[in-house]
Amino acid sequence: MAPDDISRREAERLRGLADDARVARTFEVLADQGALWVWGDEEEILFTEDARRNTLLPIWPYATVARLENEGEVDGEHAIRIAVDVFLTEWLPQLKDDDAGISIFPVEETNTSVLTLDEFRSRMTAALRLN
């Protein structure tokens, strides 16, 4: 297991946290590990939509929880590690161009915490300062 990954048992425990606790823990982990995880393959990253058909990028704090949500759906897809600094400087501008939001640690395809890009940047910056 990579140093920035966790056991399946710990992943299941995190998935069971209340929404607010799961989101708070996600920002703590991102600041501590300096990375986040998305899902996709070598050519595409998985996006989803909310009930109003807004485009969302799901992110997870560990590869294990991303795998629990997505594994087995499409051959060749896997968890992809993105450095937080790269995400902030390169991904957020592209997501803005795509008019997308961010779904923090969705569980069972439920987007419990959706943040605008500005909200994400603000929370991530605050978490990095605390780290």
PDB file of N, CA and C in Angstrom, residues 26-113:
ATOM      1  N   THR A  26     -11.586  14.980   4.397  1.00  0.00           N
ATOM      2  CA  THR A  26     -10.999  15.035   3.056  1.00  0.00           C
ATOM      3  C   THR A  26     -10.022  16.191   2.953  1.00  0.00           C
ATOM      4  N   PHE A  27     -10.414  17.379   3.391  1.00  0.00           N
ATOM      5  CA  PHE A  27      -9.513  18.529   3.302  1.00  0.00           C
ATOM      6  C   PHE A  27      -8.278  18.348   4.181  1.00  0.00           C
ATOM      7  N   GLU A  28      -8.436  17.719   5.348  1.00  0.00           N
ATOM      8  CA  GLU A  28      -7.274  17.434   6.209  1.00  0.00           C
ATOM      9  C   GLU A  28      -6.285  16.520   5.490  1.00  0.00           C
ATOM     10  N   VAL A  29      -6.804  15.472   4.879  1.00  0.00           N
ATOM     11  CA  VAL A  29      -5.949  14.510   4.182  1.00  0.00           C
ATOM     12  C   VAL A  29      -5.271  15.156   2.976  1.00  0.00           C
ATOM     13  N   LEU A  30      -6.025  15.928   2.204  1.00  0.00           N
ATOM     14  CA  LEU A  30      -5.438  16.576   1.027  1.00  0.00           C
ATOM     15  C   LEU A  30      -4.283  17.486   1.437  1.00  0.00           C
ATOM     16  N   ALA A  31      -4.475  18.237   2.505  1.00  0.00           N
ATOM     17  CA  ALA A  31      -3.416  19.133   2.975  1.00  0.00           C
ATOM     18  C   ALA A  31      -2.218  18.335   3.484  1.00  0.00           C
ATOM     19  N   ASP A  32      -2.491  17.253   4.191  1.00  0.00           N
ATOM     20  CA  ASP A  32      -1.421  16.440   4.763  1.00  0.00           C
ATOM     21  C   ASP A  32      -0.650  15.675   3.682  1.00  0.00           C
ATOM     22  N   GLN A  33      -1.365  15.057   2.759  1.00  0.00           N
ATOM     23  CA  GLN A  33      -0.736  14.223   1.731  1.00  0.00           C
ATOM     24  C   GLN A  33      -0.270  15.026   0.511  1.00  0.00           C
ATOM     25  N   GLY A  34      -0.869  16.206   0.309  1.00  0.00           N
ATOM     26  CA  GLY A  34      -0.506  17.017  -0.853  1.00  0.00           C
ATOM     27  C   GLY A  34      -1.029  16.472  -2.156  1.00  0.00           C
ATOM     28  N   ALA A  35      -2.067  15.634  -2.076  1.00  0.00           N
ATOM     29  CA  ALA A  35      -2.623  15.026  -3.291  1.00  0.00           C
ATOM     30  C   ALA A  35      -4.090  14.693  -3.091  1.00  0.00           C
ATOM     31  N   LEU A  36      -4.784  14.537  -4.208  1.00  0.00           N
ATOM     32  CA  LEU A  36      -6.160  14.070  -4.216  1.00  0.00           C
ATOM     33  C   LEU A  36      -6.267  13.022  -5.311  1.00  0.00           C
ATOM     34  N   TRP A  37      -7.390  12.348  -5.347  1.00  0.00           N
ATOM     35  CA  TRP A  37      -7.593  11.267  -6.308  1.00  0.00           C
ATOM     36  C   TRP A  37      -8.852  11.507  -7.124  1.00  0.00           C
ATOM     37  N   VAL A  38      -8.751  11.295  -8.418  1.00  0.00           N
ATOM     38  CA  VAL A  38      -9.883  11.316  -9.333  1.00  0.00           C
ATOM     39  C   VAL A  38      -9.951   9.942  -9.975  1.00  0.00           C
ATOM     40  N   TRP A  39     -10.941   9.716 -10.806  1.00  0.00           N
ATOM     41  CA  TRP A  39     -11.137   8.409 -11.431  1.00  0.00           C
ATOM     42  C   TRP A  39     -11.155   8.575 -12.943  1.00  0.00           C
ATOM     43  N   GLY A  40     -10.520   7.667 -13.646  1.00  0.00           N
ATOM     44  CA  GLY A  40     -10.539   7.719 -15.105  1.00  0.00           C
ATOM     45  C   GLY A  40      -9.595   6.712 -15.705  1.00  0.00           C
ATOM     46  N   ASP A  41      -9.210   6.972 -16.950  1.00  0.00           N
ATOM     47  CA  ASP A  41      -8.233   6.123 -17.623  1.00  0.00           C
ATOM     48  C   ASP A  41      -7.166   7.019 -18.232  1.00  0.00           C
ATOM     49  N   GLU A  42      -6.384   6.497 -19.129  1.00  0.00           N
ATOM     50  CA  GLU A  42      -5.280   7.278 -19.694  1.00  0.00           C
ATOM     51  C   GLU A  42      -5.765   8.423 -20.595  1.00  0.00           C
ATOM     52  N   GLU A  43      -7.026   8.382 -21.003  1.00  0.00           N
ATOM     53  CA  GLU A  43      -7.535   9.388 -21.933  1.00  0.00           C
ATOM     54  C   GLU A  43      -8.574  10.325 -21.339  1.00  0.00           C
ATOM     55  N   GLU A  44      -9.309   9.854 -20.344  1.00  0.00           N
ATOM     56  CA  GLU A  44     -10.412  10.657 -19.807  1.00  0.00           C
ATOM     57  C   GLU A  44     -10.509  10.550 -18.301  1.00  0.00           C
ATOM     58  N   ILE A  45     -11.013  11.610 -17.703  1.00  0.00           N
ATOM     59  CA  ILE A  45     -11.323  11.647 -16.277  1.00  0.00           C
ATOM     60  C   ILE A  45     -12.844  11.554 -16.141  1.00  0.00           C
ATOM     61  N   LEU A  46     -13.290  10.814 -15.143  1.00  0.00           N
ATOM     62  CA  LEU A  46     -14.716  10.643 -14.911  1.00  0.00           C
ATOM     63  C   LEU A  46     -15.331  11.909 -14.333  1.00  0.00           C
ATOM     64  N   PHE A  47     -16.377  12.380 -14.953  1.00  0.00           N
ATOM     65  CA  PHE A  47     -17.203  13.470 -14.429  1.00  0.00           C
ATOM     66  C   PHE A  47     -18.583  12.899 -14.170  1.00  0.00           C
ATOM     67  N   THR A  48     -19.357  13.599 -13.375  1.00  0.00           N
ATOM     68  CA  THR A  48     -20.721  13.202 -13.085  1.00  0.00           C
ATOM     69  C   THR A  48     -21.602  14.447 -13.174  1.00  0.00           C
ATOM     70  N   GLU A  49     -22.876  14.289 -12.897  1.00  0.00           N
ATOM     71  CA  GLU A  49     -23.800  15.428 -12.888  1.00  0.00           C
ATOM     72  C   GLU A  49     -24.646  15.382 -11.632  1.00  0.00           C
ATOM     73  N   ASP A  50     -25.101  16.563 -11.202  1.00  0.00           N
ATOM     74  CA  ASP A  50     -26.044  16.591 -10.090  1.00  0.00           C
ATOM     75  C   ASP A  50     -27.461  16.565 -10.657  1.00  0.00           C
ATOM     76  N   ALA A  51     -28.443  16.702  -9.788  1.00  0.00           N
ATOM     77  CA  ALA A  51     -29.848  16.623 -10.206  1.00  0.00           C
ATOM     78  C   ALA A  51     -30.230  17.726 -11.193  1.00  0.00           C
ATOM     79  N   ARG A  52     -29.496  18.847 -11.153  1.00  0.00           N
ATOM     80  CA  ARG A  52     -29.780  19.957 -12.079  1.00  0.00           C
ATOM     81  C   ARG A  52     -28.928  19.891 -13.334  1.00  0.00           C
ATOM     82  N   ARG A  53     -28.238  18.749 -13.509  1.00  0.00           N
ATOM     83  CA  ARG A  53     -27.404  18.484 -14.690  1.00  0.00           C
ATOM     84  C   ARG A  53     -26.162  19.364 -14.753  1.00  0.00           C
ATOM     85  N   ASN A  54     -25.703  19.837 -13.592  1.00  0.00           N
ATOM     86  CA  ASN A  54     -24.437  20.557 -13.516  1.00  0.00           C
ATOM     87  C   ASN A  54     -23.300  19.539 -13.552  1.00  0.00           C
ATOM     88  N   THR A  55     -22.258  19.835 -14.290  1.00  0.00           N
ATOM     89  CA  THR A  55     -21.105  18.949 -14.391  1.00  0.00           C
ATOM     90  C   THR A  55     -20.262  19.038 -13.125  1.00  0.00           C
ATOM     91  N   LEU A  56     -19.892  17.870 -12.601  1.00  0.00           N
ATOM     92  CA  LEU A  56     -19.104  17.796 -11.370  1.00  0.00           C
ATOM     93  C   LEU A  56     -17.924  16.851 -11.549  1.00  0.00           C
ATOM     94  N   LEU A  57     -16.800  17.228 -10.937  1.00  0.00           N
ATOM     95  CA  LEU A  57     -15.643  16.342 -10.866  1.00  0.00           C
ATOM     96  C   LEU A  57     -15.607  15.733  -9.472  1.00  0.00           C
ATOM     97  N   PRO A  58     -15.821  14.415  -9.358  1.00  0.00           N
ATOM     98  CA  PRO A  58     -15.705  13.776  -8.047  1.00  0.00           C
ATOM     99  C   PRO A  58     -14.231  13.646  -7.657  1.00  0.00           C
ATOM    100  N   ILE A  59     -13.917  13.959  -6.398  1.00  0.00           N
ATOM    101  CA  ILE A  59     -12.561  13.764  -5.893  1.00  0.00           C
ATOM    102  C   ILE A  59     -12.630  12.997  -4.577  1.00  0.00           C
ATOM    103  N   TRP A  60     -11.555  12.267  -4.289  1.00  0.00           N
ATOM    104  CA  TRP A  60     -11.467  11.471  -3.081  1.00  0.00           C
ATOM    105  C   TRP A  60     -10.120  11.707  -2.404  1.00  0.00           C
ATOM    106  N   PRO A  61     -10.047  11.465  -1.077  1.00  0.00           N
ATOM    107  CA  PRO A  61      -8.793  11.684  -0.359  1.00  0.00           C
ATOM    108  C   PRO A  61      -7.798  10.531  -0.495  1.00  0.00           C
ATOM    109  N   TYR A  62      -8.281   9.350  -0.868  1.00  0.00           N
ATOM    110  CA  TYR A  62      -7.424   8.175  -1.000  1.00  0.00           C
ATOM    111  C   TYR A  62      -7.850   7.357  -2.213  1.00  0.00           C
ATOM    112  N   ALA A  63      -6.896   6.647  -2.799  1.00  0.00           N
ATOM    113  CA  ALA A  63      -7.190   5.769  -3.929  1.00  0.00           C
ATOM    114  C   ALA A  63      -8.178   4.674  -3.529  1.00  0.00           C
ATOM    115  N   THR A  64      -8.047   4.157  -2.315  1.00  0.00           N
ATOM    116  CA  THR A  64      -8.912   3.061  -1.874  1.00  0.00           C
ATOM    117  C   THR A  64     -10.384   3.457  -1.909  1.00  0.00           C
ATOM    118  N   VAL A  65     -10.727   4.643  -1.430  1.00  0.00           N
ATOM    119  CA  VAL A  65     -12.139   5.039  -1.440  1.00  0.00           C
ATOM    120  C   VAL A  65     -12.614   5.325  -2.865  1.00  0.00           C
ATOM    121  N   ALA A  66     -11.742   5.830  -3.711  1.00  0.00           N
ATOM    122  CA  ALA A  66     -12.111   6.018  -5.123  1.00  0.00           C
ATOM    123  C   ALA A  66     -12.395   4.666  -5.769  1.00  0.00           C
ATOM    124  N   ARG A  67     -11.559   3.671  -5.455  1.00  0.00           N
ATOM    125  CA  ARG A  67     -11.779   2.326  -6.014  1.00  0.00           C
ATOM    126  C   ARG A  67     -13.087   1.723  -5.520  1.00  0.00           C
ATOM    127  N   LEU A  68     -13.401   1.899  -4.243  1.00  0.00           N
ATOM    128  CA  LEU A  68     -14.647   1.353  -3.705  1.00  0.00           C
ATOM    129  C   LEU A  68     -15.867   1.927  -4.425  1.00  0.00           C
ATOM    130  N   GLU A  69     -15.774   3.160  -4.855  1.00  0.00           N
ATOM    131  CA  GLU A  69     -16.895   3.798  -5.550  1.00  0.00           C
ATOM    132  C   GLU A  69     -16.993   3.415  -7.022  1.00  0.00           C
ATOM    133  N   ASN A  70     -15.881   3.070  -7.648  1.00  0.00           N
ATOM    134  CA  ASN A  70     -15.870   2.966  -9.098  1.00  0.00           C
ATOM    135  C   ASN A  70     -15.385   1.656  -9.692  1.00  0.00           C
ATOM    136  N   GLU A  71     -14.632   0.892  -8.957  1.00  0.00           N
ATOM    137  CA  GLU A  71     -13.987  -0.283  -9.524  1.00  0.00           C
ATOM    138  C   GLU A  71     -14.983  -1.251 -10.130  1.00  0.00           C
ATOM    139  N   GLY A  72     -14.603  -1.796 -11.260  1.00  0.00           N
ATOM    140  CA  GLY A  72     -15.430  -2.778 -11.928  1.00  0.00           C
ATOM    141  C   GLY A  72     -16.438  -2.191 -12.893  1.00  0.00           C
ATOM    142  N   GLU A  73     -16.574  -0.874 -12.923  1.00  0.00           N
ATOM    143  CA  GLU A  73     -17.563  -0.269 -13.813  1.00  0.00           C
ATOM    144  C   GLU A  73     -17.105  -0.254 -15.262  1.00  0.00           C
ATOM    145  N   VAL A  74     -15.862   0.157 -15.501  1.00  0.00           N
ATOM    146  CA  VAL A  74     -15.326   0.197 -16.867  1.00  0.00           C
ATOM    147  C   VAL A  74     -13.888  -0.318 -16.830  1.00  0.00           C
ATOM    148  N   ASP A  75     -13.588  -1.308 -17.682  1.00  0.00           N
ATOM    149  CA  ASP A  75     -12.226  -1.841 -17.746  1.00  0.00           C
ATOM    150  C   ASP A  75     -11.230  -0.743 -18.076  1.00  0.00           C
ATOM    151  N   GLY A  76     -10.103  -0.788 -17.400  1.00  0.00           N
ATOM    152  CA  GLY A  76      -9.029   0.160 -17.675  1.00  0.00           C
ATOM    153  C   GLY A  76      -9.094   1.425 -16.839  1.00  0.00           C
ATOM    154  N   GLU A  77     -10.216   1.680 -16.175  1.00  0.00           N
ATOM    155  CA  GLU A  77     -10.300   2.871 -15.329  1.00  0.00           C
ATOM    156  C   GLU A  77      -9.670   2.570 -13.973  1.00  0.00           C
ATOM    157  N   HIS A  78      -9.120   3.612 -13.357  1.00  0.00           N
ATOM    158  CA  HIS A  78      -8.429   3.461 -12.090  1.00  0.00           C
ATOM    159  C   HIS A  78      -8.334   4.817 -11.392  1.00  0.00           C
ATOM    160  N   ALA A  79      -7.911   4.776 -10.136  1.00  0.00           N
ATOM    161  CA  ALA A  79      -7.695   6.006  -9.369  1.00  0.00           C
ATOM    162  C   ALA A  79      -6.452   6.702  -9.909  1.00  0.00           C
ATOM    163  N   ILE A  80      -6.533   8.017 -10.052  1.00  0.00           N
ATOM    164  CA  ILE A  80      -5.438   8.819 -10.588  1.00  0.00           C
ATOM    165  C   ILE A  80      -5.073   9.876  -9.558  1.00  0.00           C
ATOM    166  N   ARG A  81      -3.808   9.887  -9.179  1.00  0.00           N
ATOM    167  CA  ARG A  81      -3.307  10.819  -8.164  1.00  0.00           C
ATOM    168  C   ARG A  81      -2.965  12.156  -8.812  1.00  0.00           C
ATOM    169  N   ILE A  82      -3.466  13.241  -8.202  1.00  0.00           N
ATOM    170  CA  ILE A  82      -3.188  14.598  -8.673  1.00  0.00           C
ATOM    171  C   ILE A  82      -2.619  15.385  -7.496  1.00  0.00           C
ATOM    172  N   ALA A  83      -1.468  15.975  -7.684  1.00  0.00           N
ATOM    173  CA  ALA A  83      -0.894  16.819  -6.634  1.00  0.00           C
ATOM    174  C   ALA A  83      -1.799  18.023  -6.408  1.00  0.00           C
ATOM    175  N   VAL A  84      -2.009  18.389  -5.152  1.00  0.00           N
ATOM    176  CA  VAL A  84      -2.889  19.509  -4.811  1.00  0.00           C
ATOM    177  C   VAL A  84      -2.443  20.792  -5.496  1.00  0.00           C
ATOM    178  N   ASP A  85      -1.145  21.084  -5.505  1.00  0.00           N
ATOM    179  CA  ASP A  85      -0.689  22.325  -6.141  1.00  0.00           C
ATOM    180  C   ASP A  85      -0.976  22.322  -7.639  1.00  0.00           C
ATOM    181  N   VAL A  86      -0.825  21.185  -8.287  1.00  0.00           N
ATOM    182  CA  VAL A  86      -1.150  21.068  -9.712  1.00  0.00           C
ATOM    183  C   VAL A  86      -2.653  21.231  -9.920  1.00  0.00           C
ATOM    184  N   PHE A  87      -3.434  20.635  -9.026  1.00  0.00           N
ATOM    185  CA  PHE A  87      -4.883  20.753  -9.129  1.00  0.00           C
ATOM    186  C   PHE A  87      -5.311  22.217  -9.034  1.00  0.00           C
ATOM    187  N   LEU A  88      -4.730  22.934  -8.072  1.00  0.00           N
ATOM    188  CA  LEU A  88      -5.099  24.339  -7.878  1.00  0.00           C
ATOM    189  C   LEU A  88      -4.665  25.220  -9.053  1.00  0.00           C
ATOM    190  N   THR A  89      -3.481  24.989  -9.588  1.00  0.00           N
ATOM    191  CA  THR A  89      -2.957  25.879 -10.633  1.00  0.00           C
ATOM    192  C   THR A  89      -3.354  25.486 -12.053  1.00  0.00           C
ATOM    193  N   GLU A  90      -3.514  24.184 -12.294  1.00  0.00           N
ATOM    194  CA  GLU A  90      -3.803  23.739 -13.657  1.00  0.00           C
ATOM    195  C   GLU A  90      -5.231  23.232 -13.853  1.00  0.00           C
ATOM    196  N   TRP A  91      -5.722  22.459 -12.904  1.00  0.00           N
ATOM    197  CA  TRP A  91      -7.045  21.862 -13.063  1.00  0.00           C
ATOM    198  C   TRP A  91      -8.173  22.856 -12.823  1.00  0.00           C
ATOM    199  N   LEU A  92      -8.071  23.670 -11.772  1.00  0.00           N
ATOM    200  CA  LEU A  92      -9.166  24.603 -11.477  1.00  0.00           C
ATOM    201  C   LEU A  92      -9.453  25.556 -12.646  1.00  0.00           C
ATOM    202  N   PRO A  93      -8.440  26.135 -13.299  1.00  0.00           N
ATOM    203  CA  PRO A  93      -8.756  26.987 -14.454  1.00  0.00           C
ATOM    204  C   PRO A  93      -9.478  26.217 -15.570  1.00  0.00           C
ATOM    205  N   GLN A  94      -9.070  24.970 -15.794  1.00  0.00           N
ATOM    206  CA  GLN A  94      -9.741  24.170 -16.825  1.00  0.00           C
ATOM    207  C   GLN A  94     -11.168  23.834 -16.424  1.00  0.00           C
ATOM    208  N   LEU A  95     -11.360  23.505 -15.149  1.00  0.00           N
ATOM    209  CA  LEU A  95     -12.715  23.227 -14.670  1.00  0.00           C
ATOM    210  C   LEU A  95     -13.602  24.464 -14.788  1.00  0.00           C
ATOM    211  N   LYS A  96     -13.016  25.640 -14.568  1.00  0.00           N
ATOM    212  CA  LYS A  96     -13.770  26.884 -14.731  1.00  0.00           C
ATOM    213  C   LYS A  96     -14.205  27.044 -16.184  1.00  0.00           C
ATOM    214  N   ASP A  97     -13.285  26.780 -17.109  1.00  0.00           N
ATOM    215  CA  ASP A  97     -13.620  26.843 -18.539  1.00  0.00           C
ATOM    216  C   ASP A  97     -14.742  25.866 -18.882  1.00  0.00           C
ATOM    217  N   ASP A  98     -14.755  24.718 -18.197  1.00  0.00           N
ATOM    218  CA  ASP A  98     -15.771  23.687 -18.445  1.00  0.00           C
ATOM    219  C   ASP A  98     -17.045  23.920 -17.640  1.00  0.00           C
ATOM    220  N   ASP A  99     -17.069  24.991 -16.827  1.00  0.00           N
ATOM    221  CA  ASP A  99     -18.212  25.320 -15.976  1.00  0.00           C
ATOM    222  C   ASP A  99     -18.597  24.140 -15.074  1.00  0.00           C
ATOM    223  N   ALA A 100     -17.574  23.535 -14.458  1.00  0.00           N
ATOM    224  CA  ALA A 100     -17.780  22.370 -13.596  1.00  0.00           C
ATOM    225  C   ALA A 100     -17.599  22.740 -12.133  1.00  0.00           C
ATOM    226  N   GLY A 101     -18.238  21.971 -11.275  1.00  0.00           N
ATOM    227  CA  GLY A 101     -18.042  22.082  -9.839  1.00  0.00           C
ATOM    228  C   GLY A 101     -17.292  20.860  -9.350  1.00  0.00           C
ATOM    229  N   ILE A 102     -17.138  20.738  -8.042  1.00  0.00           N
ATOM    230  CA  ILE A 102     -16.398  19.621  -7.461  1.00  0.00           C
ATOM    231  C   ILE A 102     -17.287  18.905  -6.448  1.00  0.00           C
ATOM    232  N   SER A 103     -17.357  17.598  -6.584  1.00  0.00           N
ATOM    233  CA  SER A 103     -18.072  16.757  -5.641  1.00  0.00           C
ATOM    234  C   SER A 103     -17.030  16.139  -4.707  1.00  0.00           C
ATOM    235  N   ILE A 104     -17.112  16.478  -3.430  1.00  0.00           N
ATOM    236  CA  ILE A 104     -16.138  16.022  -2.444  1.00  0.00           C
ATOM    237  C   ILE A 104     -16.544  14.657  -1.889  1.00  0.00           C
ATOM    238  N   PHE A 105     -15.704  13.644  -2.135  1.00  0.00           N
ATOM    239  CA  PHE A 105     -15.846  12.314  -1.547  1.00  0.00           C
ATOM    240  C   PHE A 105     -17.279  11.783  -1.659  1.00  0.00           C
ATOM    241  N   PRO A 106     -17.801  11.663  -2.903  1.00  0.00           N
ATOM    242  CA  PRO A 106     -19.142  11.090  -3.038  1.00  0.00           C
ATOM    243  C   PRO A 106     -19.142   9.626  -2.607  1.00  0.00           C
ATOM    244  N   VAL A 107     -20.258   9.188  -2.040  1.00  0.00           N
ATOM    245  CA  VAL A 107     -20.423   7.810  -1.602  1.00  0.00           C
ATOM    246  C   VAL A 107     -21.677   7.254  -2.250  1.00  0.00           C
ATOM    247  N   GLU A 108     -21.538   6.079  -2.829  1.00  0.00           N
ATOM    248  CA  GLU A 108     -22.645   5.402  -3.497  1.00  0.00           C
ATOM    249  C   GLU A 108     -23.325   6.327  -4.496  1.00  0.00           C
ATOM    250  N   GLU A 109     -22.474   6.979  -5.283  1.00  0.00           N
ATOM    251  CA  GLU A 109     -22.902   7.872  -6.357  1.00  0.00           C
ATOM    252  C   GLU A 109     -23.750   9.046  -5.872  1.00  0.00           C
ATOM    253  N   THR A 110     -23.664   9.371  -4.586  1.00  0.00           N
ATOM    254  CA  THR A 110     -24.408  10.498  -4.035  1.00  0.00           C
ATOM    255  C   THR A 110     -23.450  11.669  -3.826  1.00  0.00           C
ATOM    256  N   ASN A 111     -23.722  12.776  -4.507  1.00  0.00           N
ATOM    257  CA  ASN A 111     -22.903  13.982  -4.389  1.00  0.00           C
ATOM    258  C   ASN A 111     -23.359  14.778  -3.181  1.00  0.00           C
ATOM    259  N   THR A 112     -22.895  14.383  -2.008  1.00  0.00           N
ATOM    260  CA  THR A 112     -23.387  14.993  -0.781  1.00  0.00           C
ATOM    261  C   THR A 112     -22.824  16.383  -0.540  1.00  0.00           C
ATOM    262  N   SER A 113     -21.625  16.640  -1.005  1.00  0.00           N
ATOM    263  CA  SER A 113     -21.037  17.962  -0.815  1.00  0.00           C
ATOM    264  C   SER A 113     -20.471  18.452  -2.141  1.00  0.00           C
TER     265      SER A 113
END
